[in-house]
Coordinates of C-alpha atoms in Angstrom, one line a residue:
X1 CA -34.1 -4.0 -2.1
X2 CA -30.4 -3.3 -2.8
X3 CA -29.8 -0.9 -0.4
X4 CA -31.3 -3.2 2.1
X5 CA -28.5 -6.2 0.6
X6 CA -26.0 -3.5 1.0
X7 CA -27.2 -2.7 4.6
X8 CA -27.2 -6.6 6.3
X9 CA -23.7 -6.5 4.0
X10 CA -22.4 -4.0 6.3
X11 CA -24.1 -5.1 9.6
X12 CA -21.8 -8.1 8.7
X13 CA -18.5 -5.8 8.1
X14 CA -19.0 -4.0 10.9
X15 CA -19.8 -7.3 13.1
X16 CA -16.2 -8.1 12.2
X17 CA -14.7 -4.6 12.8
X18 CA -16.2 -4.1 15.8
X19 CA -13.6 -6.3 18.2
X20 CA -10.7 -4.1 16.5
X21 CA -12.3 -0.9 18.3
X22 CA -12.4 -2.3 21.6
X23 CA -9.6 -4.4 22.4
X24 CA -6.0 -3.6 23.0
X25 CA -3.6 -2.8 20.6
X26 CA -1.7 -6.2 21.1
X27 CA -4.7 -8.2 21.7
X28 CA -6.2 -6.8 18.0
X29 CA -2.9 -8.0 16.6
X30 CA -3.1 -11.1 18.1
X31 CA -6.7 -11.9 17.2
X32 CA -5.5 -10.7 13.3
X33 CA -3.5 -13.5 13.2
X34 CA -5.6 -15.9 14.7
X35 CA -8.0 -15.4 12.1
X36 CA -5.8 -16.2 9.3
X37 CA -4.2 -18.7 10.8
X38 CA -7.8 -20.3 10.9
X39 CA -8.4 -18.9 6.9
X40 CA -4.8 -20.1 5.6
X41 CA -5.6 -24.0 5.6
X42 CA -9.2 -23.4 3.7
X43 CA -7.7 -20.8 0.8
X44 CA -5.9 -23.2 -1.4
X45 CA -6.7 -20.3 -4.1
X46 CA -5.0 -17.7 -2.8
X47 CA -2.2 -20.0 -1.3
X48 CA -1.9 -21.0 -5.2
X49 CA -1.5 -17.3 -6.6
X50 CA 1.3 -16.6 -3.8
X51 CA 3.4 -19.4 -4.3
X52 CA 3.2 -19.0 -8.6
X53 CA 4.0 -15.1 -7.9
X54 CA 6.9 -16.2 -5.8
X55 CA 8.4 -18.4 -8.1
X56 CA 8.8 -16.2 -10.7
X57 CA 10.1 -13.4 -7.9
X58 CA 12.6 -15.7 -6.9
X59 CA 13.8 -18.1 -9.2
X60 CA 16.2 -19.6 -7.1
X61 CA 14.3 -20.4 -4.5
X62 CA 13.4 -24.2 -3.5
X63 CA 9.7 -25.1 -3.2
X64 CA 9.9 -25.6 0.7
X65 CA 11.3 -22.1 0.9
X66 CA 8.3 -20.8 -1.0
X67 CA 5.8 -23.0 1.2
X68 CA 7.8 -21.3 4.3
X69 CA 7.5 -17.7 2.4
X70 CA 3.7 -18.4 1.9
X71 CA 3.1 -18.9 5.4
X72 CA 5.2 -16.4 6.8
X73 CA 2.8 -14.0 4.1
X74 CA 0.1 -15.3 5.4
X75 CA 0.7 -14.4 9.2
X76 CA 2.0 -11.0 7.6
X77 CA -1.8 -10.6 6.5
X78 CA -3.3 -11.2 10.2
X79 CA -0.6 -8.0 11.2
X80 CA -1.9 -6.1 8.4
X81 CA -5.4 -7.1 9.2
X82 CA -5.2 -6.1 12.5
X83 CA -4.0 -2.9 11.6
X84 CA -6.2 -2.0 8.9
X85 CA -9.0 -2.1 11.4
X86 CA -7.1 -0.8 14.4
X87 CA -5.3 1.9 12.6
X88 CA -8.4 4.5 13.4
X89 CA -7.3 4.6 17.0
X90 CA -3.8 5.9 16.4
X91 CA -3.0 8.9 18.1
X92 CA 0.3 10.9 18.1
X93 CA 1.8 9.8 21.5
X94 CA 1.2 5.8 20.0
X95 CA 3.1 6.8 17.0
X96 CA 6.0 8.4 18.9
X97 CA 6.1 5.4 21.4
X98 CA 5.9 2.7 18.6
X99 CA 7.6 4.4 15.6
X100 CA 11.1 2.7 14.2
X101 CA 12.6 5.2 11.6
X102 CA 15.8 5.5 11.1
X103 CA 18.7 8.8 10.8
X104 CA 18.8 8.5 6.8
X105 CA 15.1 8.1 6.5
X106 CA 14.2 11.2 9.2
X107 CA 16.6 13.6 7.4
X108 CA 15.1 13.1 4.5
X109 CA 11.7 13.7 5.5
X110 CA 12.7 16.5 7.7
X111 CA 14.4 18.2 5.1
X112 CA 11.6 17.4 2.8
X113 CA 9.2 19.6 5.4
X114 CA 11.5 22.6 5.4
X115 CA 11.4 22.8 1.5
X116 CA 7.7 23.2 1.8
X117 CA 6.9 21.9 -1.5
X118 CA 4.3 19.1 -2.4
X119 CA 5.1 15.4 -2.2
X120 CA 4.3 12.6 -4.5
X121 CA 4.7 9.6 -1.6
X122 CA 5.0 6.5 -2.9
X123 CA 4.2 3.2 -1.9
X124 CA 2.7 -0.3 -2.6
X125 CA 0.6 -3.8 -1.8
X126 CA 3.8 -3.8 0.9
X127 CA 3.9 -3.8 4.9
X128 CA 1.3 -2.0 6.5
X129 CA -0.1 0.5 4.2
X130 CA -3.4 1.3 6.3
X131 CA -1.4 2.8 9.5
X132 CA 0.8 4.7 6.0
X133 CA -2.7 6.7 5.6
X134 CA -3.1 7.6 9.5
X135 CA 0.9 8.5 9.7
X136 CA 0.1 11.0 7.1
X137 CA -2.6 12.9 8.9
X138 CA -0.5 12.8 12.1
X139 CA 3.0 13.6 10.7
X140 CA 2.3 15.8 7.6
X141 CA -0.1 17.9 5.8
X142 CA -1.2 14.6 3.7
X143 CA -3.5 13.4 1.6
X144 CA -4.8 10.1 -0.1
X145 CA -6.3 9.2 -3.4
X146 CA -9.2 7.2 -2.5
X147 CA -11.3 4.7 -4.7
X148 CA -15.1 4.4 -3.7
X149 CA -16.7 1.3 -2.8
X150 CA -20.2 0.1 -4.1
X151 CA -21.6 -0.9 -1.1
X152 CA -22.6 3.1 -0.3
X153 CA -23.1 2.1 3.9
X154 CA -19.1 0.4 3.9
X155 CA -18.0 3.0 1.4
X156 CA -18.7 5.3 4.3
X157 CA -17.2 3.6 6.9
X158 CA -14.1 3.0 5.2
X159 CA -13.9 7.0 4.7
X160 CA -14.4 7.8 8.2
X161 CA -11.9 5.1 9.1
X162 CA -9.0 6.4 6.7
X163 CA -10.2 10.3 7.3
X164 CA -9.7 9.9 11.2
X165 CA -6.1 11.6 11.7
X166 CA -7.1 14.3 9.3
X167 CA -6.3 12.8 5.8
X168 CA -7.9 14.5 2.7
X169 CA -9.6 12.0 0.8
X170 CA -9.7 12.4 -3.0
X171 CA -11.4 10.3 -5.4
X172 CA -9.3 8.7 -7.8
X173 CA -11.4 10.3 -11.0
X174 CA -10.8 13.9 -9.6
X175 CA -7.0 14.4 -10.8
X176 CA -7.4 18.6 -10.8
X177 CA -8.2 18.0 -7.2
X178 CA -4.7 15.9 -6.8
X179 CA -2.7 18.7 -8.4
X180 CA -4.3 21.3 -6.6
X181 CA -3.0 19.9 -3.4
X182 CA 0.0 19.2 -4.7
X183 CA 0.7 22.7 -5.2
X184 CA -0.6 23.9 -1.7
X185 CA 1.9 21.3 -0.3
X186 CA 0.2 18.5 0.7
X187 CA 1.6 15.3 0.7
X188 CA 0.1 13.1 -1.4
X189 CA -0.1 8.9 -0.7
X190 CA 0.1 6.9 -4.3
X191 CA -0.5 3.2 -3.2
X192 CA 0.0 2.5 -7.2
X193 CA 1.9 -1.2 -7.5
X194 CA -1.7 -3.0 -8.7
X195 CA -2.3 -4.7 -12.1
X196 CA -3.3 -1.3 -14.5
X197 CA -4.5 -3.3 -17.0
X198 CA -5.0 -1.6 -20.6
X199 CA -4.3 2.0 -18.8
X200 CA -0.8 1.4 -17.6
X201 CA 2.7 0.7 -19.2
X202 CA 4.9 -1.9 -18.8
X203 CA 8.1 -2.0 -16.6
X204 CA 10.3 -4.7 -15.4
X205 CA 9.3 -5.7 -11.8
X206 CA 10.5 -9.3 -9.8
X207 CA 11.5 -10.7 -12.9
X208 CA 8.3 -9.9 -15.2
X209 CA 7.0 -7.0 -17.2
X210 CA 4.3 -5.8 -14.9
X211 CA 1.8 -3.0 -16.6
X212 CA 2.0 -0.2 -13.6
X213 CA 0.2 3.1 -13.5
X214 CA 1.9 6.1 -14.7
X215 CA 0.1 8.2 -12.1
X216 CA 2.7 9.6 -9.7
X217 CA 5.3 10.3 -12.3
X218 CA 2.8 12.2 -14.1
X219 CA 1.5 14.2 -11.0
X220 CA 5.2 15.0 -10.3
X221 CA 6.0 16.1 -14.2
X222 CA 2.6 17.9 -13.9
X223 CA 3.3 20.2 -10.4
X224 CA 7.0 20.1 -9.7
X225 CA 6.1 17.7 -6.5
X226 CA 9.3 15.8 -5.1
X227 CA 8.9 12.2 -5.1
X228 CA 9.6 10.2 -1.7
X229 CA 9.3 6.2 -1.7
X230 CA 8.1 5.0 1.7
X231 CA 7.8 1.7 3.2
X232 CA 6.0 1.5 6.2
X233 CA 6.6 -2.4 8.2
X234 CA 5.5 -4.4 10.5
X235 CA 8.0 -4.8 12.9
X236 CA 8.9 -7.1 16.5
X237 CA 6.5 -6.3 19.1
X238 CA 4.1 -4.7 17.4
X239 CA 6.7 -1.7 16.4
X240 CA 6.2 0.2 12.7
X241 CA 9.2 0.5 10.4
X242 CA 9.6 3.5 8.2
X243 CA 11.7 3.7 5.8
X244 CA 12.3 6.7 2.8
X245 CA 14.4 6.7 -0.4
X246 CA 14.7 10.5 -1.9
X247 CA 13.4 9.8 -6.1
X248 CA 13.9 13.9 -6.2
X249 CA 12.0 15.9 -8.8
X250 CA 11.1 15.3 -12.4
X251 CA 14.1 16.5 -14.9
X252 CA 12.0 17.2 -17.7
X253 CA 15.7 17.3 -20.0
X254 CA 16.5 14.1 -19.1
X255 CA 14.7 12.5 -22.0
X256 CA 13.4 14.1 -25.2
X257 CA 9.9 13.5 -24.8
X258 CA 7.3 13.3 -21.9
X259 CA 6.3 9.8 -22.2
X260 CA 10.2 8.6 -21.8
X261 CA 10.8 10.9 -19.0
X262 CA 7.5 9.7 -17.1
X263 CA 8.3 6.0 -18.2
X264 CA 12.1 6.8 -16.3
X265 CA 10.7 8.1 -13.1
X266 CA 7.9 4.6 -12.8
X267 CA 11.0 2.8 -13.8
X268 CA 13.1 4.4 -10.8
X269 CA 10.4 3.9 -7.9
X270 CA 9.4 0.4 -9.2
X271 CA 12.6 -0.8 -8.8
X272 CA 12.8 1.0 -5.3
X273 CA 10.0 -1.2 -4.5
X274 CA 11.5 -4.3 -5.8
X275 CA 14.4 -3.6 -3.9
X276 CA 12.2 -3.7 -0.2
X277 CA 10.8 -6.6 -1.1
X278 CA 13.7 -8.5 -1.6
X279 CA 14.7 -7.3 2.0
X280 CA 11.0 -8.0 3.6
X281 CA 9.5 -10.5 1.4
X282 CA 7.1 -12.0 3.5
X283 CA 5.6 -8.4 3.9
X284 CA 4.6 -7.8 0.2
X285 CA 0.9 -8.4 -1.4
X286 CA 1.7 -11.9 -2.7
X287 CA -2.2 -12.9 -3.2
X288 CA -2.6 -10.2 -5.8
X289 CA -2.5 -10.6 -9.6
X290 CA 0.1 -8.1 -9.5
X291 CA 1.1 -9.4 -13.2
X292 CA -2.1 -10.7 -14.7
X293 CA -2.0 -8.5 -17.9
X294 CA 1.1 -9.2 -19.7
X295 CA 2.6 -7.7 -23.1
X296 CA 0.5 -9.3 -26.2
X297 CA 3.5 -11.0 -27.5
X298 CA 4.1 -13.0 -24.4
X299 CA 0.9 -15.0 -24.6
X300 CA 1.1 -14.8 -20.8
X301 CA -2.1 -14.0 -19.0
X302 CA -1.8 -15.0 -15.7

């Protein structure tokens, strides 16, 4: 009987994905954001966590600006909707077409290519991080870690979605797995700005401790892997932003013990992230309990 729930659940999903393998590029954009535009007025939740999040991100900032920010998110979630379930479709010569990156940002990944080592890419919640995963396969030897979904009918789908562009998939209990690609020189996407709970450590982040997982600082003490920080936008006219910040390789002298020097390095590309969302605001994962486990003395659980 479960397996036929799971099956009508993904009849359902796929129902909904299905327009998104048909229609035009800018029509699938289009009809993202007409769905949240019909979804925004209905989610009072969600509207609820944004704004609180924002407040504490931006202290300054007047409660009409953070109804204004909270809508602006909002249409940024019909973008990143849209490409979610379009991104399958992209092909190289829609990636060259459509690609904004700029001189800084293509040196350094050039440069990073010609070293031939393994890369710890970094990202978060931020911009567009579904067409991040295709770029990958198109534009370097990459790989993703990938967490499984229950639902054993959408779990597949969502593979073959994120494995089009040739993306190795790794579950995100098989860490040998990472390192081993690491050293073969794969790029490796770490999407790894969610709420770790118990498991992670706390660093600052918009104003509050956040606890973050340790895992790409680890990966990069563990196999010598450079560390790149990407942001990949949504920008006018359907064009995609890239943008890279060089966090270099562990230096395991830098502190006298392994947990300080991994706690620096989270540190470093935390705060690389804060700093793009202060830029691009609207374009970060507002509606998530980014901070809902807090330090014990706080007594704050959001």
């Amino acid at each position: 009987m479960k397996h036929i729930g799971y099956f009508f659940s993904f009849l359902i999903v796929y129902l909904f994905y299905f327009p998104f393998k048909i229609l035009p590029y800018k029509w699938c954009l289009a009809y993202g954001i007409f769905l949240t535009k019909l979804i925004y007025p209905l989610d009072k939740k969600h509207q609820k966590v944004a704004a609180d999040n924002i407040r504490f991100a931006f202290p300054n900032y007047s409660e009409e600006q953070i109804g204004n920010l909270v809508k602006a998110h909002y249409r940024h979630l019909g973008i990143l909707l849209a490409h979610t379930l379009w991104a399958p479709r992209m092909t190289k010569k829609w990636l060259d077409e459509n690609l904004i990156i700029d001189a800084e940002s293509l040196q350094i990944e050039e440069e990073t290519k010609k070293q031939g080592v393994g890369v710890i890419l970094i990202s978060g919640h931020f911009g567009t991080w579904e067409i991040l995963v295709q770029f990958l396969g198109i534009r370097m030897k990459g790989g993703g870690i990938y967490k499984k979904v229950r639902n054993p009918f959408v779990d597949r789908l969502l593979r073959n979605m994120r494995s089009k562009n040739g993306v190795v998939l790794v579950p995100v209990q098989e860490s040998t797995q990472v390192i081993k690609l690491l050293k073969q020189g794969y790029w490796i996407g770490f999407g790894a700005d969610q709420n770790a709970g118990k498991a992670g450590i706390f660093v600052p982040f918009m104003n509050r401790q956040a606890s973050t997982f340790v895992g790409p600082a680890l990966m990069a003490y563990l196999t010598g892997a450079k560390m790149l920080y990407y942001s990949v936008l949504a920008g006018d006219d359907g064009k995609v932003i890239v943008r890279v910040k060089d966090l270099g390789f562990v230096d395991k002298k830098l502190y006298p013990s392994k947990d300080d020097v991994i706690r620096h390095y989270t540190e470093l590309w935390t705060k690389t992230l804060e700093e793009e969302v202060k830029l691009f605001p609207e374009q970060y994962f507002w509606v998530h309990r980014r901070w809902r486990t807090q330090p014990e003395v706080t007594g704050n659980n959001q």
